[in-house]
Short mmCIF file of C-alpha atoms in Angstrom, two decimals:
data_model
loop_
_atom_site.label_atom_id
_atom_site.label_comp_id
_atom_site.label_asym_id
_atom_site.label_seq_id
_atom_site.Cartn_x
_atom_site.Cartn_y
_atom_site.Cartn_z
CA MET A 6 -0.08 0.02 0.19
CA LYS A 7 2.89 2.73 0.60
CA LYS A 8 4.40 2.17 -2.92
CA PHE A 9 1.04 2.36 -4.00
CA LEU A 10 0.40 5.81 -2.35
CA GLN A 11 3.77 6.85 -3.52
CA ILE A 12 2.46 6.72 -7.12
CA LEU A 13 -1.11 7.47 -6.29
CA ILE A 14 -0.80 10.96 -4.46
CA PRO A 15 1.03 12.77 -7.08
CA LEU A 16 -0.96 11.37 -9.76
CA VAL A 17 -4.25 12.54 -8.11
CA LEU A 18 -2.64 15.94 -6.53
CA PHE A 19 -1.52 16.92 -10.33
CA GLY A 20 -5.18 16.24 -11.67
CA VAL A 21 -6.85 17.99 -8.91
CA MET A 22 -5.44 20.93 -8.12
CA ILE A 23 -7.71 22.39 -6.22
CA PHE A 24 -7.25 19.87 -3.14
CA GLU A 25 -6.60 21.51 0.21
CA SER A 26 -4.25 21.00 2.68
CA HIS A 27 -6.59 21.07 5.40
CA TYR A 28 -9.35 18.59 5.47
CA THR A 29 -10.79 16.38 8.10
CA LEU A 30 -11.90 12.82 6.92
CA SER A 31 -15.51 13.75 7.84
CA ALA A 32 -15.18 17.17 6.06
CA VAL A 33 -14.18 15.16 3.02
CA PHE A 34 -17.26 13.10 3.28
CA SER A 35 -19.81 16.00 4.02
CA ARG A 36 -18.89 17.22 0.57
CA ILE A 37 -19.47 13.87 -1.71
CA GLU A 38 -21.01 14.15 -4.97
CA LEU A 39 -23.45 11.74 -5.86
CA PHE A 40 -23.45 10.02 -9.28
CA SER A 41 -26.47 9.57 -11.70
CA ASP A 42 -27.05 5.52 -12.33
CA ASN A 43 -25.79 5.79 -15.66
CA ASP A 44 -22.38 7.65 -14.44
CA LEU A 45 -22.27 4.79 -12.02
CA ASP A 46 -22.61 2.13 -14.33
CA ALA A 47 -19.77 3.89 -16.44
CA LEU A 48 -17.59 4.14 -13.50
CA ALA A 49 -18.01 0.40 -13.05
CA LYS A 50 -17.20 -0.69 -16.46
CA THR A 51 -14.30 1.72 -16.44
CA ILE A 52 -12.68 0.12 -12.89
CA ASN A 53 -13.66 -3.48 -14.30
CA SER A 54 -11.99 -3.32 -17.47
CA ASP A 55 -10.03 -6.17 -17.02
CA LEU A 56 -13.15 -8.31 -15.75
CA ILE A 57 -14.97 -7.34 -18.62
CA GLN A 58 -12.57 -8.29 -21.18
CA ARG A 59 -11.92 -11.78 -19.40
CA LEU A 60 -16.24 -12.02 -19.44
CA ASP A 61 -16.12 -11.11 -23.29
CA SER A 62 -13.17 -13.96 -23.75
CA ALA A 63 -15.24 -16.75 -21.91
CA TYR A 64 -18.73 -15.62 -23.88
CA ASP A 65 -16.65 -15.76 -27.19
CA LYS A 66 -15.58 -19.24 -26.39
CA LEU A 67 -18.28 -20.87 -24.83
CA ALA A 68 -21.18 -18.81 -26.95
CA ILE A 69 -19.75 -20.71 -30.32
CA ALA A 70 -21.22 -23.91 -29.25
CA GLY A 71 -24.53 -22.49 -30.54
CA PHE A 72 -25.80 -19.83 -28.08
CA SER A 73 -28.67 -18.00 -29.59
CA GLY A 74 -29.84 -14.99 -27.21
CA SER A 75 -29.06 -12.53 -24.72
CA VAL A 76 -26.44 -12.28 -21.74
CA LEU A 77 -26.18 -9.75 -18.86
CA VAL A 78 -23.60 -9.91 -16.14
CA ALA A 79 -24.20 -7.58 -13.09
CA ARG A 80 -22.39 -7.10 -9.91
CA ASN A 81 -22.95 -4.81 -6.94
CA GLY A 82 -25.82 -3.02 -8.47
CA HIS A 83 -23.84 -2.07 -11.76
CA VAL A 84 -24.31 -3.96 -15.09
CA LEU A 85 -20.96 -5.08 -15.88
CA PHE A 86 -21.54 -6.95 -19.63
CA THR A 87 -24.31 -7.37 -22.10
CA ARG A 88 -23.99 -9.66 -25.23
CA ASN A 89 -26.94 -10.29 -28.18
CA THR A 90 -25.87 -13.01 -30.51
CA GLY A 91 -28.08 -15.07 -33.08
CA PHE A 92 -31.45 -14.58 -34.78
CA ALA A 93 -34.82 -13.75 -33.49
CA ASN A 94 -36.33 -16.14 -36.29
CA TYR A 95 -34.29 -18.11 -38.66
CA ASN A 96 -37.08 -17.38 -41.24
CA THR A 97 -36.43 -13.56 -41.25
CA LEU A 98 -33.04 -13.74 -40.13
CA GLN A 99 -34.20 -10.83 -38.08
CA ASP A 100 -31.03 -10.07 -35.26
CA ILE A 101 -31.66 -10.59 -31.62
CA ASN A 102 -30.40 -7.17 -29.79
CA GLU A 103 -31.09 -5.57 -26.61
CA ASN A 104 -34.89 -5.13 -26.89
CA SER A 105 -35.46 -8.71 -28.09
CA VAL A 106 -38.26 -10.37 -25.97
CA PHE A 107 -37.95 -14.24 -25.12
CA GLN A 108 -40.29 -16.57 -23.26
CA LEU A 109 -38.62 -17.12 -19.30
CA ALA A 110 -40.68 -20.77 -19.40
CA SER A 111 -40.13 -22.01 -15.90
CA ALA A 112 -38.17 -18.95 -14.88
CA SER A 113 -41.60 -17.30 -14.86
CA LYS A 114 -42.44 -19.22 -11.83
CA GLN A 115 -40.86 -16.43 -9.51
CA PHE A 116 -43.46 -13.77 -11.00
CA THR A 117 -46.18 -16.22 -9.58
CA ALA A 118 -44.70 -16.84 -6.82
CA MET A 119 -44.58 -12.74 -5.94
CA SER A 120 -48.20 -12.44 -7.08
CA VAL A 121 -48.95 -14.69 -4.10
CA LEU A 122 -46.98 -12.95 -1.29
CA LEU A 123 -48.16 -9.46 -2.66
CA LEU A 124 -51.76 -10.88 -2.09
CA SER A 125 -50.80 -12.13 1.58
CA LYS A 126 -49.22 -8.89 2.22
CA GLU A 127 -52.74 -7.47 1.79
CA GLY A 128 -54.09 -10.35 4.04
CA LYS A 129 -55.69 -12.09 1.03
CA ILE A 130 -53.98 -14.93 1.23
CA ASP A 131 -52.82 -17.31 4.13
CA LEU A 132 -49.81 -19.38 2.78
CA ASP A 133 -50.75 -22.31 5.27
CA ALA A 134 -54.82 -22.61 4.18
CA SER A 135 -56.02 -24.84 1.78
CA VAL A 136 -55.94 -24.29 -1.62
CA THR A 137 -60.04 -25.49 -1.26
CA HIS A 138 -60.17 -22.37 0.64
CA TYR A 139 -59.74 -20.11 -2.38
CA ILE A 140 -60.67 -22.72 -5.13
CA PRO A 141 -63.55 -24.87 -3.18
CA GLU A 142 -64.23 -27.56 -6.08
CA LEU A 143 -60.73 -28.67 -6.05
CA PRO A 144 -60.84 -32.11 -4.23
CA TYR A 145 -57.39 -31.77 -2.28
CA THR A 146 -58.32 -30.21 1.29
CA ASN A 147 -54.97 -30.98 2.27
CA VAL A 148 -52.71 -28.87 0.04
CA THR A 149 -51.96 -25.87 1.36
CA ILE A 150 -50.78 -22.88 -0.79
CA ARG A 151 -47.22 -23.19 0.96
CA ASN A 152 -46.97 -26.97 -0.79
CA LEU A 153 -47.70 -25.64 -4.40
CA LEU A 154 -45.14 -23.04 -3.69
CA ASN A 155 -42.58 -25.43 -2.71
CA HIS A 156 -43.52 -28.37 -5.03
CA THR A 157 -44.55 -30.50 -2.07
CA SER A 158 -48.36 -30.63 -3.09
CA GLY A 159 -47.91 -34.15 -4.71
CA LEU A 160 -50.21 -32.77 -7.62
CA PRO A 161 -49.66 -34.53 -10.88
CA ASP A 162 -48.08 -32.76 -14.39
CA TYR A 163 -51.13 -30.84 -16.36
CA LEU A 164 -49.69 -31.73 -19.60
CA GLY A 165 -50.53 -35.21 -19.43
CA PHE A 166 -54.15 -34.68 -18.22
CA LEU A 167 -54.70 -31.61 -20.16
CA THR A 168 -53.75 -33.35 -23.66
CA ARG A 169 -55.76 -36.47 -22.50
CA TYR A 170 -59.17 -34.70 -21.41
CA TRP A 171 -59.09 -31.41 -23.34
CA ARG A 172 -61.62 -31.93 -26.25
CA ASP A 173 -62.49 -28.61 -28.05
CA LYS A 174 -59.38 -28.27 -29.94
CA GLY A 175 -60.31 -25.17 -31.49
CA VAL A 176 -60.05 -23.35 -28.08
CA ASN A 177 -57.12 -23.00 -26.05
CA PRO A 178 -57.67 -23.97 -22.64
CA THR A 179 -56.84 -21.46 -19.71
CA ASN A 180 -55.95 -22.39 -16.07
CA GLU A 181 -59.56 -22.10 -14.97
CA ASP A 182 -59.93 -24.83 -17.80
CA VAL A 183 -57.09 -27.12 -15.87
CA VAL A 184 -58.92 -26.52 -12.53
CA GLY A 185 -62.14 -27.37 -14.13
CA ILE A 186 -60.74 -30.54 -15.58
CA MET A 187 -58.82 -31.33 -12.04
CA ALA A 188 -62.36 -31.22 -10.13
CA ASP A 189 -64.47 -32.99 -12.78
CA LYS A 190 -61.94 -35.74 -13.23
CA LYS A 191 -60.64 -35.63 -9.36
CA ILE A 192 -57.23 -36.00 -10.50
CA ARG A 193 -55.39 -38.08 -7.80
CA LEU A 194 -52.55 -36.95 -6.06
CA ARG A 195 -49.25 -38.29 -6.70
CA PHE A 196 -48.21 -38.62 -2.75
CA LYS A 197 -49.39 -37.14 0.49
CA PRO A 198 -49.17 -33.48 0.75
CA GLY A 199 -46.00 -32.44 2.37
CA SER A 200 -44.47 -35.61 2.37
CA ARG A 201 -41.75 -34.95 -0.50
CA PHE A 202 -40.37 -32.72 -2.97
CA VAL A 203 -41.49 -33.34 -6.78
CA TYR A 204 -41.34 -30.56 -8.86
CA SER A 205 -44.62 -29.64 -10.48
CA ASN A 206 -45.79 -27.42 -13.01
CA THR A 207 -49.33 -28.02 -12.03
CA GLY A 208 -48.93 -26.35 -8.66
CA TYR A 209 -48.13 -22.87 -10.33
CA VAL A 210 -50.94 -23.08 -12.55
CA VAL A 211 -53.15 -23.52 -9.86
CA LEU A 212 -51.65 -20.75 -7.86
CA ALA A 213 -51.88 -18.29 -10.74
CA ALA A 214 -55.54 -19.35 -10.70
CA VAL A 215 -55.74 -18.37 -7.04
CA VAL A 216 -54.70 -15.05 -8.16
CA GLU A 217 -57.04 -14.36 -10.53
CA ARG A 218 -59.94 -15.81 -7.90
CA ILE A 219 -58.93 -13.36 -5.24
CA SER A 220 -58.10 -10.63 -7.54
CA GLY A 221 -60.80 -10.59 -10.21
CA LEU A 222 -57.97 -9.97 -12.51
CA THR A 223 -56.61 -12.39 -15.18
CA PHE A 224 -53.13 -13.45 -14.14
CA PRO A 225 -51.61 -11.24 -16.93
CA GLN A 226 -53.28 -8.06 -15.88
CA PHE A 227 -52.50 -8.59 -12.39
CA ALA A 228 -48.61 -8.89 -13.01
CA LYS A 229 -48.76 -6.07 -15.14
CA LYS A 230 -50.67 -3.96 -12.42
CA ASN A 231 -48.66 -4.63 -9.34
CA ILE A 232 -45.27 -5.81 -10.67
CA PHE A 233 -43.94 -4.96 -14.24
CA GLU A 234 -45.67 -1.71 -14.67
CA PRO A 235 -44.36 -0.29 -10.86
CA LEU A 236 -40.93 -1.65 -11.78
CA GLY A 237 -40.96 -0.39 -15.43
CA MET A 238 -40.50 -3.31 -16.72
CA THR A 239 -41.65 -2.04 -19.91
CA HIS A 240 -40.56 -5.16 -21.91
CA THR A 241 -42.30 -7.40 -19.97
CA PHE A 242 -45.53 -9.22 -20.32
CA ILE A 243 -47.54 -12.39 -19.95
CA HIS A 244 -48.14 -13.88 -23.65
CA THR A 245 -50.49 -17.28 -24.19
CA THR A 246 -52.50 -18.49 -26.84
CA THR A 247 -54.78 -17.00 -25.44
CA VAL A 248 -53.78 -13.22 -25.05
CA SER A 249 -53.04 -11.24 -28.07
CA VAL A 250 -50.35 -8.80 -28.21
CA ASP A 251 -49.95 -5.61 -29.98
CA SER A 252 -47.63 -5.39 -33.24
CA THR A 253 -44.82 -3.62 -31.93
CA THR A 254 -44.52 -6.17 -28.76
CA ASN A 255 -44.97 -9.05 -31.38
CA ASN A 256 -42.00 -7.70 -33.38
CA ALA A 257 -39.94 -7.73 -30.65
CA MET A 258 -40.90 -11.03 -29.53
CA VAL A 259 -38.60 -13.76 -30.88
CA SER A 260 -39.46 -17.46 -32.05
CA GLY A 261 -38.47 -20.36 -30.20
CA HIS A 262 -36.70 -22.78 -32.30
CA HIS A 263 -35.79 -26.64 -32.68
CA GLY A 264 -32.55 -26.19 -34.82
CA HIS A 265 -33.31 -23.51 -37.37
CA ASN A 266 -37.00 -24.58 -37.41
CA VAL A 267 -39.51 -22.48 -35.58
CA ILE A 268 -41.42 -24.09 -32.76
CA SER A 269 -45.26 -22.77 -32.93
CA MET A 270 -47.84 -22.66 -29.95
CA THR A 271 -49.81 -25.61 -28.63
CA ILE A 272 -52.81 -26.24 -26.61
CA CYS A 273 -50.39 -26.53 -23.59
CA ASP A 274 -49.29 -22.72 -23.82
CA GLY A 275 -52.49 -21.67 -22.91
CA PRO A 276 -52.35 -22.11 -19.16
CA VAL A 277 -49.81 -19.83 -17.40
CA GLY A 278 -48.25 -19.16 -13.91
CA ASP A 279 -45.86 -21.84 -14.36
CA LYS A 280 -44.49 -20.06 -17.84
CA GLY A 281 -45.92 -17.40 -19.62
CA VAL A 282 -43.77 -14.64 -19.13
CA TYR A 283 -41.81 -12.80 -21.90
CA SER A 284 -39.11 -10.57 -20.93
CA THR A 285 -35.50 -8.98 -21.80
CA VAL A 286 -31.88 -9.41 -19.82
CA GLU A 287 -32.53 -5.70 -19.21
CA ASP A 288 -35.87 -6.06 -17.82
CA LEU A 289 -35.04 -8.84 -15.56
CA TYR A 290 -31.93 -6.75 -14.42
CA LYS A 291 -35.00 -4.61 -13.18
CA TRP A 292 -36.54 -7.33 -11.38
CA ASP A 293 -33.54 -8.48 -9.54
CA GLN A 294 -32.78 -5.06 -8.34
CA ALA A 295 -36.31 -4.84 -7.19
CA LEU A 296 -35.52 -8.19 -5.38
CA GLU A 297 -32.02 -6.46 -3.84
CA HIS A 298 -33.92 -3.40 -2.55
CA TYR A 299 -37.44 -4.74 -1.40
CA LYS A 300 -39.12 -2.74 -3.39
CA LEU A 301 -42.41 -5.03 -4.02
CA ILE A 302 -43.07 -6.84 -0.17
CA PRO A 303 -40.96 -6.45 3.10
CA ILE A 304 -37.86 -7.58 4.00
CA GLN A 305 -39.00 -10.38 6.17
CA MET A 306 -41.61 -11.93 3.44
CA GLN A 307 -39.27 -11.58 0.60
CA ASP A 308 -36.41 -13.51 2.56
CA ALA A 309 -38.76 -15.96 3.30
CA ALA A 310 -38.65 -16.93 -0.61
CA PHE A 311 -35.38 -17.12 -0.60
CA GLU A 312 -35.31 -19.74 2.39
CA ALA A 313 -35.81 -23.63 1.54
CA GLY A 314 -39.39 -25.12 2.27
CA HIS A 315 -39.53 -28.60 4.21
CA THR A 316 -41.42 -31.70 4.24
CA ASN A 317 -43.54 -32.78 7.23
CA SER A 318 -40.93 -34.88 8.40
CA GLY A 319 -38.64 -31.35 8.54
CA ALA A 320 -36.59 -32.31 5.69
CA GLU A 321 -35.45 -29.47 3.80
CA VAL A 322 -36.39 -29.18 0.06
CA PRO A 323 -34.13 -27.38 -2.35
CA TYR A 324 -36.84 -24.88 -3.57
CA GLY A 325 -38.11 -21.44 -1.86
CA PHE A 326 -41.23 -19.64 -3.09
CA GLY A 327 -40.16 -19.22 -6.87
CA TYR A 328 -36.50 -20.17 -6.60
CA ARG A 329 -34.15 -23.20 -6.79
CA LEU A 330 -31.51 -23.15 -3.91
CA ARG A 331 -28.36 -24.09 -3.16
CA ILE A 332 -24.73 -23.44 -2.45
CA SER A 333 -22.57 -22.61 -4.91
CA PRO A 334 -18.34 -22.49 -4.83
CA TRP A 335 -19.35 -18.96 -4.22
CA GLY A 336 -21.65 -18.82 -1.75
CA ARG A 337 -25.92 -19.13 -1.52
CA LEU A 338 -27.16 -19.01 -5.30
CA VAL A 339 -30.71 -18.38 -5.71
CA TYR A 340 -32.07 -18.99 -9.41
CA HIS A 341 -34.32 -20.72 -11.62
CA ASN A 342 -33.74 -22.30 -14.88
CA GLY A 343 -36.64 -22.53 -17.95
CA LEU A 344 -36.81 -24.79 -21.23
CA TRP A 345 -40.36 -24.87 -23.21
CA GLY A 346 -41.29 -24.05 -26.92
CA GLY A 347 -37.63 -24.34 -28.33
CA PHE A 348 -36.79 -21.24 -25.22
CA LYS A 349 -34.19 -21.85 -22.36
CA SER A 350 -33.49 -19.44 -19.53
CA SER A 351 -31.12 -18.84 -16.65
CA PHE A 352 -31.61 -16.15 -13.77
CA LEU A 353 -29.19 -16.85 -10.90
CA ARG A 354 -28.60 -14.32 -8.19
CA TYR A 355 -25.08 -15.06 -6.06
CA VAL A 356 -26.52 -13.43 -2.92
CA ASP A 357 -23.08 -13.54 -0.83
CA THR A 358 -21.42 -11.81 -4.04
CA GLN A 359 -23.92 -9.64 -4.96
CA THR A 360 -23.58 -10.69 -8.65
CA THR A 361 -26.28 -11.43 -11.08
CA VAL A 362 -26.02 -13.84 -14.46
CA ILE A 363 -29.24 -13.37 -16.75
CA ALA A 364 -29.10 -15.72 -19.84
CA LEU A 365 -32.14 -15.94 -22.62
CA ASN A 366 -31.87 -18.45 -25.25
CA ASN A 367 -34.25 -18.78 -28.72
CA ASN A 368 -33.07 -22.70 -29.55
CA ASN A 369 -32.30 -26.28 -28.01
CA SER A 370 -28.45 -26.06 -28.53
CA ARG A 371 -26.91 -27.15 -25.17
CA ALA A 372 -24.82 -24.07 -24.89
CA LEU A 373 -26.66 -22.33 -22.53
CA HIS A 374 -25.99 -24.16 -19.02
CA PRO A 375 -22.14 -23.98 -19.78
CA LEU A 376 -21.80 -20.36 -20.85
CA VAL A 377 -23.68 -19.63 -17.77
CA GLU A 378 -21.70 -21.16 -15.58
CA GLY A 379 -18.24 -20.29 -17.04
CA LEU A 380 -19.58 -16.23 -17.02
CA SER A 381 -20.68 -17.04 -13.36
CA LYS A 382 -16.98 -18.26 -12.65
CA VAL A 383 -14.95 -15.65 -14.19
CA VAL A 384 -17.06 -12.84 -12.28
CA ASN A 385 -17.53 -14.45 -9.05
CA GLU A 386 -13.77 -15.34 -8.50
CA ALA A 387 -12.97 -11.70 -8.15
CA GLN A 388 -14.02 -11.31 -4.82
CA LYS A 389 -10.94 -9.04 -3.78
CA ASP A 390 -12.24 -6.65 -6.67
CA ARG A 391 -15.93 -7.14 -5.35
CA VAL A 392 -14.95 -5.51 -1.64
CA THR A 393 -12.89 -3.15 -3.70
CA GLU A 394 -16.18 -1.96 -5.38
CA ASP A 395 -18.08 -1.96 -2.34
CA ILE A 396 -15.70 0.83 -1.14
CA ILE A 397 -15.49 2.88 -4.04
CA PHE A 398 -19.10 2.88 -4.80
CA THR A 399 -20.05 3.75 -1.30
CA LEU A 400 -17.60 6.58 -1.35
CA VAL A 401 -19.35 8.01 -4.77
CA LYS A 402 -23.16 6.97 -3.76
CA SER A 403 -23.43 6.73 -0.07
CA ASN A 404 -25.29 9.79 2.33
CA PRO A 405 -22.73 11.66 3.53
CA GLU A 406 -23.50 11.31 6.95
CA THR A 407 -22.99 7.30 6.79
CA VAL A 408 -20.50 6.64 4.53
CA SER A 409 -17.81 6.56 7.11
CA GLU A 410 -19.73 4.23 9.34
CA LYS A 411 -20.58 1.99 6.00
CA ILE A 412 -17.07 1.69 4.89
CA GLN A 413 -16.17 0.57 8.29
CA ALA A 414 -18.52 -1.99 8.43
CA ILE A 415 -17.38 -3.15 5.01
CA LEU A 416 -13.75 -3.90 6.06
CA ARG A 417 -14.87 -5.13 9.44
CA THR A 418 -17.15 -7.91 7.37
CA ASN A 419 -14.68 -8.40 5.08
CA ALA A 420 -11.33 -8.25 7.32
CA SER A 421 -9.31 -10.56 5.45
CA SER A 422 -9.78 -9.53 2.01
CA GLN A 423 -7.35 -6.86 0.52
CA ILE A 424 -8.11 -3.43 -1.76
CA ASN A 425 -7.43 -3.60 -5.39
CA GLU A 426 -5.08 -0.80 -6.08
CA LYS A 427 -5.23 -1.20 -9.45
CA LYS A 428 -9.06 -0.38 -9.11
CA LEU A 429 -8.84 2.09 -6.86
CA ARG A 430 -6.09 4.28 -9.51
CA TRP A 431 -8.89 3.16 -12.29
CA ALA A 432 -11.58 4.80 -10.03
CA ILE A 433 -9.45 8.05 -9.33
CA ASP A 434 -8.68 8.53 -12.90
CA TYR A 435 -12.17 7.98 -14.32
CA LEU A 436 -13.30 10.24 -11.04
CA ASN A 437 -10.93 13.00 -12.68
CA ILE A 438 -11.18 12.88 -15.96
CA THR A 439 -15.05 13.39 -15.44
CA LYS A 440 -14.44 16.15 -13.18
CA LYS A 441 -15.80 14.60 -9.97
CA THR A 442 -12.50 16.07 -8.25
CA GLN A 443 -14.00 15.73 -4.59
CA SER A 444 -14.92 12.17 -5.16
CA ALA A 445 -11.51 11.64 -6.57
CA LYS A 446 -10.02 13.08 -3.55
CA ASN A 447 -12.29 10.52 -1.03
CA LEU A 448 -10.55 8.18 -2.63
CA VAL A 449 -7.14 9.52 -1.72
CA MET A 450 -7.99 10.13 1.87
CA LEU A 451 -9.57 6.35 1.80
CA ALA A 452 -6.15 4.94 1.00
CA TYR A 453 -4.48 7.12 3.56
CA LYS A 454 -7.17 5.72 6.11
CA LEU A 455 -6.30 2.10 5.15
CA GLN A 456 -2.52 2.77 5.41
CA GLY A 457 -3.40 4.28 8.87
CA LYS A 458 -1.75 7.46 7.84
CA ASP A 459 -3.16 11.04 8.41
CA TYR A 460 -3.88 13.21 5.35
CA ASN A 461 -3.79 16.13 7.34
CA SER A 462 -0.50 15.70 9.01
CA ASP A 463 1.02 14.21 5.81
CA ILE A 464 -0.07 15.66 2.67
CA SER A 465 3.46 15.15 1.10
CA ILE A 466 3.43 11.48 1.70
CA GLY A 467 3.27 10.88 -2.14
CA MET A 468 6.23 13.28 -2.84
CA LYS A 469 8.68 11.36 -0.65
CA ASN A 470 11.10 8.93 -1.32
#
């Protein structure tokens, strides 16, 4: 650090001629300049230029295996990397771009779960109540809303019985039609509710029907009004064979493919809740940040969505409310993948490293998961960089009254981590170039503090030796 200071201080003093010789650390913090989101994203890309190069290299190496779609990687609340590859439709050869809209398939389940939690927040749904409290005709008095959320209900896959019992081939079925078949045919459970975990698309179709019954809105209407519009997810919607979209939206929708052949919708595309949400990587990042900052539901309720469910015997299941859960090499991972109709999706939130990886794919190649794993490895293994970025962005973004306390908390939490001096230099250079001279000086002051030195009494430290 001493050598770093010897190089760093003269550089900054040269670039920031307004530096005064008598500032206390608290006085410097009281004059912090706040940045816009665009400024912060640009700063993130500047100080992470080597990481972005590694992400680029990993993408080029892994996407060549057949990936067609959009990717976004973010860390510490800043987008580091986006790429778009391939064709939205192999018949028209229209390129995929940042506005291309993909079917999320099973990654849609997180929005179904959030819809249920929003109604629970209002006291309209009891997670431990029987599903028959909300849909009385169903023959499943022992199945609770929590069972449906955690995939411990025992409901069989609706794709089989819908294909078998749906007779009106000229009309596409809805969620209510699925519920009607289950009630009329008394579809049997596969196992005693709560006794074990078996992934069930049917459970989330029923949950969407519960949302419709309680709210009086269609599920697409409810999600738009209560999730997509409030979060500014302007390119996100629920589309089924029973819901039409406008021409602008339709032009942005990419097609799912098997090889180079476009896959058409079937009667099984009618029900939603288990699938049916269409979105872009940019909109999903807005969703990620809404989760990060608890914009829709209280902290306690949202955190419960990221906790493992349990069977009746107390055994943990690897699923929360709309999310799969596991421990990755970099800590807790909250995620969901999707596969449907020529689409594949991955939405991954590495909670402990504050890293998000999103990938949307519109063909049946096997490239998506190796690509996501490769990008995750590159970005997560830069742990020292993450701590440094925490400090940098705290300095340029936080409220002046709390910034000193926040920095000390970061250092206490990561006591064994080192500061990436190269990234500090990049940040200071960027701040000077963009005329954020006070913020640049804040980083110099921090460097002194980390060295255990007093800036006020040692202004010339960088000039010595």
